[in-house]
PDB file of C-alpha atoms in Angstrom:
ATOM      1  CA  MET A   1       0.591  10.534 -15.260  1.00 86.00           C
ATOM      2  CA  PHE A   2       0.910   6.560 -14.621  1.00 91.00           C
ATOM      3  CA  TYR A   3       3.816   4.827 -13.790  1.00 91.00           C
ATOM      4  CA  ARG A   4       3.831   0.885 -14.583  1.00 93.00           C
ATOM      5  CA  LEU A   5       5.084  -0.679 -10.790  1.00 95.00           C
ATOM      6  CA  THR A   6       7.374  -2.916 -12.815  1.00 93.00           C
ATOM      7  CA  LYS A   7       9.367  -0.082 -14.062  1.00 91.00           C
ATOM      8  CA  LEU A   8       8.988   1.814 -10.636  1.00 91.00           C
ATOM      9  CA  GLN A   9      11.282  -1.361  -9.078  1.00 94.00           C
ATOM     10  CA  GLY A  10      14.956  -0.864  -9.147  1.00 94.00           C
ATOM     11  CA  TYR A  11      14.423   3.138  -9.769  1.00 93.00           C
ATOM     12  CA  PRO A  12      16.815   4.892  -7.745  1.00 94.00           C
ATOM     13  CA  ILE A  13      15.604   6.822  -4.944  1.00 95.00           C
ATOM     14  CA  ASP A  14      17.608  10.045  -3.491  1.00 94.00           C
ATOM     15  CA  ALA A  15      17.266  12.364  -0.141  1.00 95.00           C
ATOM     16  CA  VAL A  16      18.496  16.494  -0.849  1.00 94.00           C
ATOM     17  CA  ASP A  17      22.484  14.705   0.608  1.00 95.00           C
ATOM     18  CA  GLY A  18      22.580  11.791  -1.111  1.00 93.00           C
ATOM     19  CA  THR A  19      21.030   8.971  -2.429  1.00 93.00           C
ATOM     20  CA  ILE A  20      18.923   6.531  -0.265  1.00 95.00           C
ATOM     21  CA  GLY A  21      18.579   3.055  -2.496  1.00 95.00           C
ATOM     22  CA  SER A  22      16.686   2.011  -4.693  1.00 95.00           C
ATOM     23  CA  VAL A  23      12.698   1.246  -4.497  1.00 95.00           C
ATOM     24  CA  GLU A  24      11.445  -2.347  -4.747  1.00 94.00           C
ATOM     25  CA  ASP A  25       8.343  -2.388  -4.138  1.00 95.00           C
ATOM     26  CA  VAL A  26       4.666  -0.771  -2.849  1.00 95.00           C
ATOM     27  CA  TYR A  27       2.544  -0.793  -0.148  1.00 93.00           C
ATOM     28  CA  PHE A  28      -0.814   0.563  -1.195  1.00 93.00           C
ATOM     29  CA  ASP A  29      -3.936   0.634   1.462  1.00 89.00           C
ATOM     30  CA  ALA A  30      -6.301  -2.519   0.191  1.00 84.00           C
ATOM     31  CA  GLU A  31      -9.463  -0.451   1.100  1.00 82.00           C
ATOM     32  CA  GLY A  32      -9.072   2.622  -1.112  1.00 88.00           C
ATOM     33  CA  TRP A  33      -6.370   1.565  -3.615  1.00 93.00           C
ATOM     34  CA  GLY A  34      -3.949   4.548  -2.521  1.00 93.00           C
ATOM     35  CA  VAL A  35      -0.389   3.829  -1.956  1.00 94.00           C
ATOM     36  CA  ARG A  36       0.980   3.939   0.845  1.00 92.00           C
ATOM     37  CA  TYR A  37       4.901   3.637   1.407  1.00 94.00           C
ATOM     38  CA  PHE A  38       7.641   2.838  -1.322  1.00 95.00           C
ATOM     39  CA  VAL A  39       9.839  -0.330  -0.119  1.00 94.00           C
ATOM     40  CA  VAL A  40      13.461   0.879  -1.118  1.00 95.00           C
ATOM     41  CA  ARG A  41      16.433  -0.988  -0.793  1.00 94.00           C
ATOM     42  CA  SER A  42      19.203   1.100   0.358  1.00 93.00           C
ATOM     43  CA  GLY A  43      22.499   0.944  -0.458  1.00 84.00           C
ATOM     44  CA  ASP A  44      25.841   0.233   1.084  1.00 89.00           C
ATOM     45  CA  TRP A  45      26.086   3.575   2.948  1.00 91.00           C
ATOM     46  CA  LEU A  46      22.728   2.392   5.587  1.00 90.00           C
ATOM     47  CA  ARG A  47      24.028  -1.908   4.827  1.00 87.00           C
ATOM     48  CA  GLU A  48      21.029  -3.040   1.876  1.00 84.00           C
ATOM     49  CA  ARG A  49      18.245  -2.019   4.792  1.00 90.00           C
ATOM     50  CA  GLU A  50      14.851  -1.658   3.700  1.00 91.00           C
ATOM     51  CA  VAL A  51      13.075   1.368   4.704  1.00 94.00           C
ATOM     52  CA  LEU A  52       9.523   3.205   3.885  1.00 94.00           C
ATOM     53  CA  ILE A  53       9.700   6.349   1.841  1.00 95.00           C
ATOM     54  CA  SER A  54       5.512   7.892   1.971  1.00 93.00           C
ATOM     55  CA  PRO A  55       4.825   9.416  -1.616  1.00 92.00           C
ATOM     56  CA  ARG A  56       3.866  12.074   0.655  1.00 90.00           C
ATOM     57  CA  ALA A  57       8.097  12.585   0.412  1.00 93.00           C
ATOM     58  CA  ILE A  58       8.614  13.181  -2.943  1.00 91.00           C
ATOM     59  CA  ARG A  59       9.320  16.373  -4.155  1.00 87.00           C
ATOM     60  CA  PRO A  60       6.693  17.281  -5.964  1.00 79.00           C
ATOM     61  CA  GLY A  61       7.428  17.753 -10.106  1.00 69.00           C
ATOM     62  CA  ALA A  62      11.512  16.083  -9.225  1.00 65.00           C
ATOM     63  CA  TRP A  63      11.298  12.411 -10.644  1.00 69.00           C
ATOM     64  CA  SER A  64      14.285  13.031 -13.273  1.00 68.00           C
ATOM     65  CA  ASP A  65      15.736   9.500 -16.392  1.00 71.00           C
ATOM     66  CA  GLU A  66      18.115   8.830 -13.197  1.00 82.00           C
ATOM     67  CA  ALA A  67      16.098   9.346  -9.786  1.00 89.00           C
ATOM     68  CA  ILE A  68      13.529   9.794  -7.874  1.00 91.00           C
ATOM     69  CA  LEU A  69      13.580  13.036  -5.299  1.00 92.00           C
ATOM     70  CA  THR A  70      12.293  13.430  -1.600  1.00 94.00           C
ATOM     71  CA  ASN A  71      12.156  16.108   0.582  1.00 93.00           C
ATOM     72  CA  LEU A  72      13.774  13.879   3.547  1.00 95.00           C
ATOM     73  CA  THR A  73      17.394  13.398   4.626  1.00 95.00           C
ATOM     74  CA  ARG A  74      19.784  10.715   4.858  1.00 95.00           C
ATOM     75  CA  GLU A  75      19.983  11.010   8.608  1.00 95.00           C
ATOM     76  CA  GLN A  76      16.154  10.987   8.559  1.00 95.00           C
ATOM     77  CA  ILE A  77      16.285   7.540   6.367  1.00 94.00           C
ATOM     78  CA  GLU A  78      18.371   5.804   9.424  1.00 93.00           C
ATOM     79  CA  LYS A  79      16.708   7.089  12.857  1.00 93.00           C
ATOM     80  CA  SER A  80      13.827   6.294  10.691  1.00 93.00           C
ATOM     81  CA  PRO A  81      11.998   3.230  12.559  1.00 90.00           C
ATOM     82  CA  PRO A  82      13.432  -0.604  11.803  1.00 87.00           C
ATOM     83  CA  VAL A  83      11.486  -2.087   9.560  1.00 83.00           C
ATOM     84  CA  ALA A  84      10.097  -6.224  10.314  1.00 74.00           C
ATOM     85  CA  ASN A  85      11.178  -7.766   7.040  1.00 69.00           C
ATOM     86  CA  GLY A  86       8.236 -10.352   5.591  1.00 63.00           C
ATOM     87  CA  HIS A  87       6.052  -9.502   8.526  1.00 65.00           C
ATOM     88  CA  PRO A  88       2.597  -6.846   8.168  1.00 68.00           C
ATOM     89  CA  VAL A  89       3.305  -3.493   8.549  1.00 79.00           C
ATOM     90  CA  SER A  90       0.276  -2.328  11.029  1.00 77.00           C
ATOM     91  CA  ARG A  91      -0.647   0.940  12.441  1.00 76.00           C
ATOM     92  CA  TYR A  92       1.339   1.053  15.064  1.00 74.00           C
ATOM     93  CA  TYR A  93       4.580   0.862  13.208  1.00 81.00           C
ATOM     94  CA  GLU A  94       2.853   3.517  10.804  1.00 84.00           C
ATOM     95  CA  MET A  95       1.951   5.389  13.343  1.00 81.00           C
ATOM     96  CA  ALA A  96       6.023   5.589  15.168  1.00 85.00           C
ATOM     97  CA  HIS A  97       6.516   6.372  10.955  1.00 87.00           C
ATOM     98  CA  GLY A  98       4.832   8.947  11.254  1.00 85.00           C
ATOM     99  CA  ALA A  99       5.421  10.486  14.432  1.00 87.00           C
ATOM    100  CA  HIS A 100       9.252  10.399  13.244  1.00 90.00           C
ATOM    101  CA  TYR A 101       8.549  11.742   9.780  1.00 89.00           C
ATOM    102  CA  ARG A 102       6.165  14.115  10.961  1.00 84.00           C
ATOM    103  CA  ASP A 103       3.445  13.475   8.688  1.00 74.00           C
ATOM    104  CA  ASP A 104       0.591  11.631  10.424  1.00 52.00           C
ATOM    105  CA  HIS A 105      -1.650  10.328   8.418  1.00 51.00           C
ATOM    106  CA  TYR A 106      -4.393   8.926  11.080  1.00 43.00           C
ATOM    107  CA  ARG A 107      -4.028  12.545  12.290  1.00 40.00           C
ATOM    108  CA  ASN A 108      -8.260  12.716  11.491  1.00 36.00           C
ATOM    109  CA  ASP A 109      -9.440   8.889  12.656  1.00 39.00           C
ATOM    110  CA  PRO A 110     -11.061   9.057  15.440  1.00 36.00           C
ATOM    111  CA  PRO A 111      -8.752   8.555  18.888  1.00 37.00           C
ATOM    112  CA  SER A 112      -9.467   4.516  19.377  1.00 34.00           C
ATOM    113  CA  ARG A 113      -7.853   4.081  16.605  1.00 34.00           C
ATOM    114  CA  VAL A 114      -4.147   5.930  16.332  1.00 34.00           C
ATOM    115  CA  GLY A 115      -3.278   4.649  18.582  1.00 38.00           C
ATOM    116  CA  GLY A 116      -2.372   6.241  22.304  1.00 40.00           C
ATOM    117  CA  SER A 117      -4.308   7.252  25.018  1.00 37.00           C
ATOM    118  CA  PHE A 118      -7.512   4.255  25.278  1.00 38.00           C
ATOM    119  CA  GLY A 119      -8.964   6.905  27.883  1.00 40.00           C
ATOM    120  CA  MET A 120     -11.329   8.497  25.882  1.00 36.00           C
ATOM    121  CA  LEU A 121     -12.636   5.608  24.187  1.00 40.00           C
ATOM    122  CA  LEU A 122     -13.035   3.731  27.507  1.00 40.00           C
ATOM    123  CA  GLY A 123     -14.423   6.731  29.075  1.00 44.00           C
ATOM    124  CA  THR A 124     -17.849   6.584  27.245  1.00 43.00           C
ATOM    125  CA  ALA A 125     -17.860   3.198  26.985  1.00 48.00           C
ATOM    126  CA  GLN A 126     -21.371   1.515  27.466  1.00 54.00           C
ATOM    127  CA  LEU A 127     -21.608  -1.193  30.029  1.00 51.00           C
ATOM    128  CA  ARG A 128     -23.864  -3.664  31.053  1.00 63.00           C
ATOM    129  CA  PRO A 129     -24.269  -3.362  35.187  1.00 67.00           C
ATOM    130  CA  GLY A 130     -21.429  -5.838  37.156  1.00 65.00           C
ATOM    131  CA  ASN A 131     -18.757  -6.851  35.464  1.00 66.00           C
ATOM    132  CA  GLU A 132     -17.533  -3.474  33.977  1.00 54.00           C
ATOM    133  CA  GLY A 133     -13.641  -4.758  34.927  1.00 63.00           C
ATOM    134  CA  SER A 134     -13.819  -7.338  32.381  1.00 71.00           C
ATOM    135  CA  GLN A 135     -15.792  -6.080  29.651  1.00 58.00           C
ATOM    136  CA  LEU A 136     -12.597  -3.199  29.185  1.00 57.00           C
ATOM    137  CA  GLU A 137     -10.825  -5.269  29.228  1.00 66.00           C
ATOM    138  CA  ALA A 138     -12.597  -6.830  25.575  1.00 66.00           C
ATOM    139  CA  ILE A 139     -13.065  -3.637  24.514  1.00 57.00           C
ATOM    140  CA  ALA A 140      -9.182  -2.387  24.995  1.00 56.00           C
ATOM    141  CA  GLU A 141      -8.319  -5.958  23.879  1.00 62.00           C
ATOM    142  CA  ARG A 142     -10.277  -5.400  20.993  1.00 59.00           C
ATOM    143  CA  GLU A 143      -9.017  -1.849  20.137  1.00 53.00           C
ATOM    144  CA  ILE A 144      -5.055  -3.454  19.801  1.00 52.00           C
ATOM    145  CA  GLU A 145      -5.834  -5.853  17.576  1.00 58.00           C
ATOM    146  CA  ALA A 146      -6.782  -3.835  15.186  1.00 53.00           C
ATOM    147  CA  ALA A 147      -4.091  -1.003  15.175  1.00 47.00           C
ATOM    148  CA  GLU A 148      -1.936  -4.765  15.582  1.00 50.00           C
ATOM    149  CA  ARG A 149      -3.777  -5.852  12.106  1.00 58.00           C
ATOM    150  CA  SER A 150      -2.396  -3.881   8.910  1.00 60.00           C
ATOM    151  CA  HIS A 151      -4.688  -2.922   5.801  1.00 74.00           C
ATOM    152  CA  LEU A 152      -1.220  -2.450   3.747  1.00 85.00           C
ATOM    153  CA  HIS A 153      -0.654  -5.302   0.660  1.00 89.00           C
ATOM    154  CA  SER A 154       2.582  -5.155  -0.945  1.00 91.00           C
ATOM    155  CA  GLY A 155       1.993  -4.263  -5.432  1.00 94.00           C
ATOM    156  CA  ALA A 156       5.115  -7.165  -6.249  1.00 93.00           C
ATOM    157  CA  GLU A 157       2.435  -9.573  -4.222  1.00 92.00           C
ATOM    158  CA  VAL A 158      -0.750  -8.626  -6.747  1.00 95.00           C
ATOM    159  CA  VAL A 159       1.130  -9.090  -9.928  1.00 95.00           C
ATOM    160  CA  GLY A 160       0.273 -12.835 -11.122  1.00 95.00           C
ATOM    161  CA  TYR A 161      -2.631 -13.224  -8.973  1.00 96.00           C
ATOM    162  CA  ASP A 162      -5.058 -14.517 -11.122  1.00 94.00           C
ATOM    163  CA  ILE A 163      -8.985 -11.801 -12.645  1.00 93.00           C
ATOM    164  CA  GLU A 164     -12.046 -13.322 -11.215  1.00 94.00           C
ATOM    165  CA  ALA A 165     -14.978 -11.988 -14.167  1.00 93.00           C
ATOM    166  CA  MET A 166     -18.183 -12.890 -13.404  1.00 95.00           C
ATOM    167  CA  ASN A 167     -18.627 -16.022 -15.687  1.00 93.00           C
ATOM    168  CA  GLY A 168     -14.835 -17.559 -15.249  1.00 90.00           C
ATOM    169  CA  THR A 169     -11.172 -16.504 -15.348  1.00 90.00           C
ATOM    170  CA  ILE A 170     -10.236 -13.775 -17.730  1.00 89.00           C
ATOM    171  CA  GLY A 171      -6.352 -12.965 -17.757  1.00 90.00           C
ATOM    172  CA  ILE A 172      -3.349 -13.131 -15.023  1.00 93.00           C
ATOM    173  CA  VAL A 173      -2.266  -8.799 -12.562  1.00 96.00           C
ATOM    174  CA  GLU A 174       0.623  -7.681 -14.862  1.00 95.00           C
ATOM    175  CA  ASP A 175       0.911  -4.483 -13.662  1.00 96.00           C
ATOM    176  CA  PHE A 176      -0.257  -1.705 -11.726  1.00 94.00           C
ATOM    177  CA  LEU A 177      -0.433   1.886 -12.502  1.00 95.00           C
ATOM    178  CA  ILE A 178      -0.383   4.521 -10.114  1.00 95.00           C
ATOM    179  CA  ASP A 179      -1.045   7.745 -10.877  1.00 93.00           C
ATOM    180  CA  ASP A 180       1.527  10.693  -8.729  1.00 88.00           C
ATOM    181  CA  GLU A 181      -1.004  13.273  -9.362  1.00 88.00           C
ATOM    182  CA  ASN A 182      -2.846  10.235  -5.560  1.00 89.00           C
ATOM    183  CA  TRP A 183      -0.558   8.413  -6.068  1.00 91.00           C
ATOM    184  CA  HIS A 184      -3.446   5.942  -5.850  1.00 94.00           C
ATOM    185  CA  VAL A 185      -3.333   3.374  -8.220  1.00 96.00           C
ATOM    186  CA  GLY A 186      -5.711   3.841 -10.614  1.00 95.00           C
ATOM    187  CA  TYR A 187      -5.622  -0.190 -13.149  1.00 95.00           C
ATOM    188  CA  LEU A 188      -4.919  -2.510 -13.205  1.00 95.00           C
ATOM    189  CA  LEU A 189      -2.587  -3.784 -16.435  1.00 94.00           C
ATOM    190  CA  VAL A 190      -4.706  -7.370 -17.419  1.00 93.00           C
ATOM    191  CA  ASP A 191      -2.302  -9.997 -19.710  1.00 91.00           C
ATOM    192  CA  LYS A 192      -5.403 -12.313 -21.191  1.00 84.00           C
ATOM    193  CA  ARG A 193      -3.168 -13.987 -23.658  1.00 77.00           C
ATOM    194  CA  PRO A 194      -3.419 -17.390 -22.364  1.00 71.00           C
ATOM    195  CA  TRP A 195      -7.443 -17.519 -22.557  1.00 71.00           C
ATOM    196  CA  VAL A 196      -9.049 -15.460 -24.988  1.00 65.00           C
ATOM    197  CA  GLY A 197      -5.608 -14.816 -27.098  1.00 63.00           C
ATOM    198  CA  SER A 198      -4.773 -12.213 -27.037  1.00 69.00           C
ATOM    199  CA  GLY A 199      -3.765  -8.393 -25.936  1.00 82.00           C
ATOM    200  CA  HIS A 200      -3.846  -6.388 -22.853  1.00 88.00           C
ATOM    201  CA  VAL A 201      -6.398  -4.249 -21.628  1.00 90.00           C
ATOM    202  CA  LEU A 202      -6.895  -1.939 -18.820  1.00 93.00           C
ATOM    203  CA  ILE A 203      -9.222  -2.430 -15.489  1.00 94.00           C
ATOM    204  CA  PRO A 204      -9.939   0.163 -13.544  1.00 94.00           C
ATOM    205  CA  VAL A 205      -9.827  -0.685  -9.481  1.00 95.00           C
ATOM    206  CA  GLU A 206     -13.168   0.721  -9.346  1.00 94.00           C
ATOM    207  CA  ALA A 207     -14.410  -2.774 -11.201  1.00 95.00           C
ATOM    208  CA  LEU A 208     -12.713  -4.318  -8.810  1.00 95.00           C
ATOM    209  CA  ASP A 209     -14.808  -7.106  -5.454  1.00 95.00           C
ATOM    210  CA  ARG A 210     -12.558  -8.616  -3.121  1.00 93.00           C
ATOM    211  CA  ILE A 211      -9.055  -9.492  -3.305  1.00 93.00           C
ATOM    212  CA  ASP A 212      -9.279 -13.366  -2.159  1.00 93.00           C
ATOM    213  CA  TRP A 213      -5.486 -13.155  -0.376  1.00 90.00           C
ATOM    214  CA  GLY A 214      -4.998 -16.734  -0.650  1.00 89.00           C
ATOM    215  CA  GLU A 215      -5.973 -17.790  -3.341  1.00 93.00           C
ATOM    216  CA  GLY A 216      -4.535 -15.620  -5.528  1.00 94.00           C
ATOM    217  CA  ARG A 217      -8.052 -14.169  -6.860  1.00 95.00           C
ATOM    218  CA  VAL A 218      -9.183 -10.825  -8.381  1.00 96.00           C
ATOM    219  CA  ARG A 219     -12.831 -10.357  -8.104  1.00 96.00           C
ATOM    220  CA  LEU A 220     -13.910  -8.422 -10.902  1.00 96.00           C
ATOM    221  CA  THR A 221     -17.983  -6.593 -10.852  1.00 96.00           C
ATOM    222  CA  MET A 222     -17.819  -7.538 -14.898  1.00 93.00           C
ATOM    223  CA  THR A 223     -18.540  -9.774 -17.142  1.00 92.00           C
ATOM    224  CA  ARG A 224     -15.623 -11.729 -19.537  1.00 87.00           C
ATOM    225  CA  ASP A 225     -17.091 -10.186 -23.194  1.00 86.00           C
ATOM    226  CA  GLU A 226     -16.852  -6.560 -21.087  1.00 88.00           C
ATOM    227  CA  VAL A 227     -13.251  -7.456 -19.893  1.00 86.00           C
ATOM    228  CA  ALA A 228     -12.679  -7.992 -23.497  1.00 80.00           C
ATOM    229  CA  ARG A 229     -13.941  -4.898 -25.058  1.00 81.00           C
ATOM    230  CA  SER A 230     -11.953  -2.442 -22.227  1.00 81.00           C
ATOM    231  CA  ALA A 231      -9.199  -0.362 -23.507  1.00 72.00           C
ATOM    232  CA  GLY A 232      -6.801  -1.526 -24.448  1.00 72.00           C
ATOM    233  CA  TYR A 233      -3.017  -2.125 -23.041  1.00 69.00           C
ATOM    234  CA  PRO A 234      -0.557  -0.867 -26.214  1.00 59.00           C
TER     235      PRO A 234
END
C-alpha cells in the first residue's frame, strides 16, 4: 500500500510500552529511493528530542487509525545515538544507529565503507614505491570523507521542488508516495496546474534523471507531453 508523506507527517508512532512521538519527515537514500529513517519528534517524556526510527522496526501490518506500531522499547529509543539537528546523517551515525538497534544496514558493504578498521583496505592497496606512508594517509582520508558524507535527504525538503521535463518545467513536487511493502519511494505526486492548467500526475522515480539540490529542481527523462499523459491522481 502507498502512503503519502504529507499524510504521515504528524502521525503518532508508538513503542511496545508507550508513545514515542509523531512523524515529522523521512530520510531517503537519494541513490536507491529507499526510506532509511522516519524522523520522529518525541513527546515530553524525552524532552521533544528528535529520534530516527528505521522502517525495519515497524511491525508488519501494525498500522492503525491511531498510531504506527514498532517493536522497539522506549528505553531503546532513549539510549539511541543522539541526532545532530540540522546536520546531515553521516554513515558513521548510521553505523552507530545500526549497532545500537542491532540492525546493520551496511553489513554487506565492502569493509572500507562500513567504518571499522581500515586494515583490510590498506593492506591490499596498490602503492607506488617511495612514499607509501603518504599514499596510505591519502587513502585513509578519502575513506573517512566517504563515511562522513551523507547520501540521505529529507523528503520534506523535496516537496515544493520544480519538476523539469526534458523540454521545460512542467510542475512542482507536491508529495511522495511511499510503498510500505519495501519502504521505497515509488512515485512523486506532481502538481502541474501552474504550467498546464489542470491536474496532478504520478511520476515513477525510475523516470528521474537527477535532483539538483542547490537549484531545488527534479530533472526527468520525460518530455512535457509525456508527463502530461502520465497517470492522473485524484
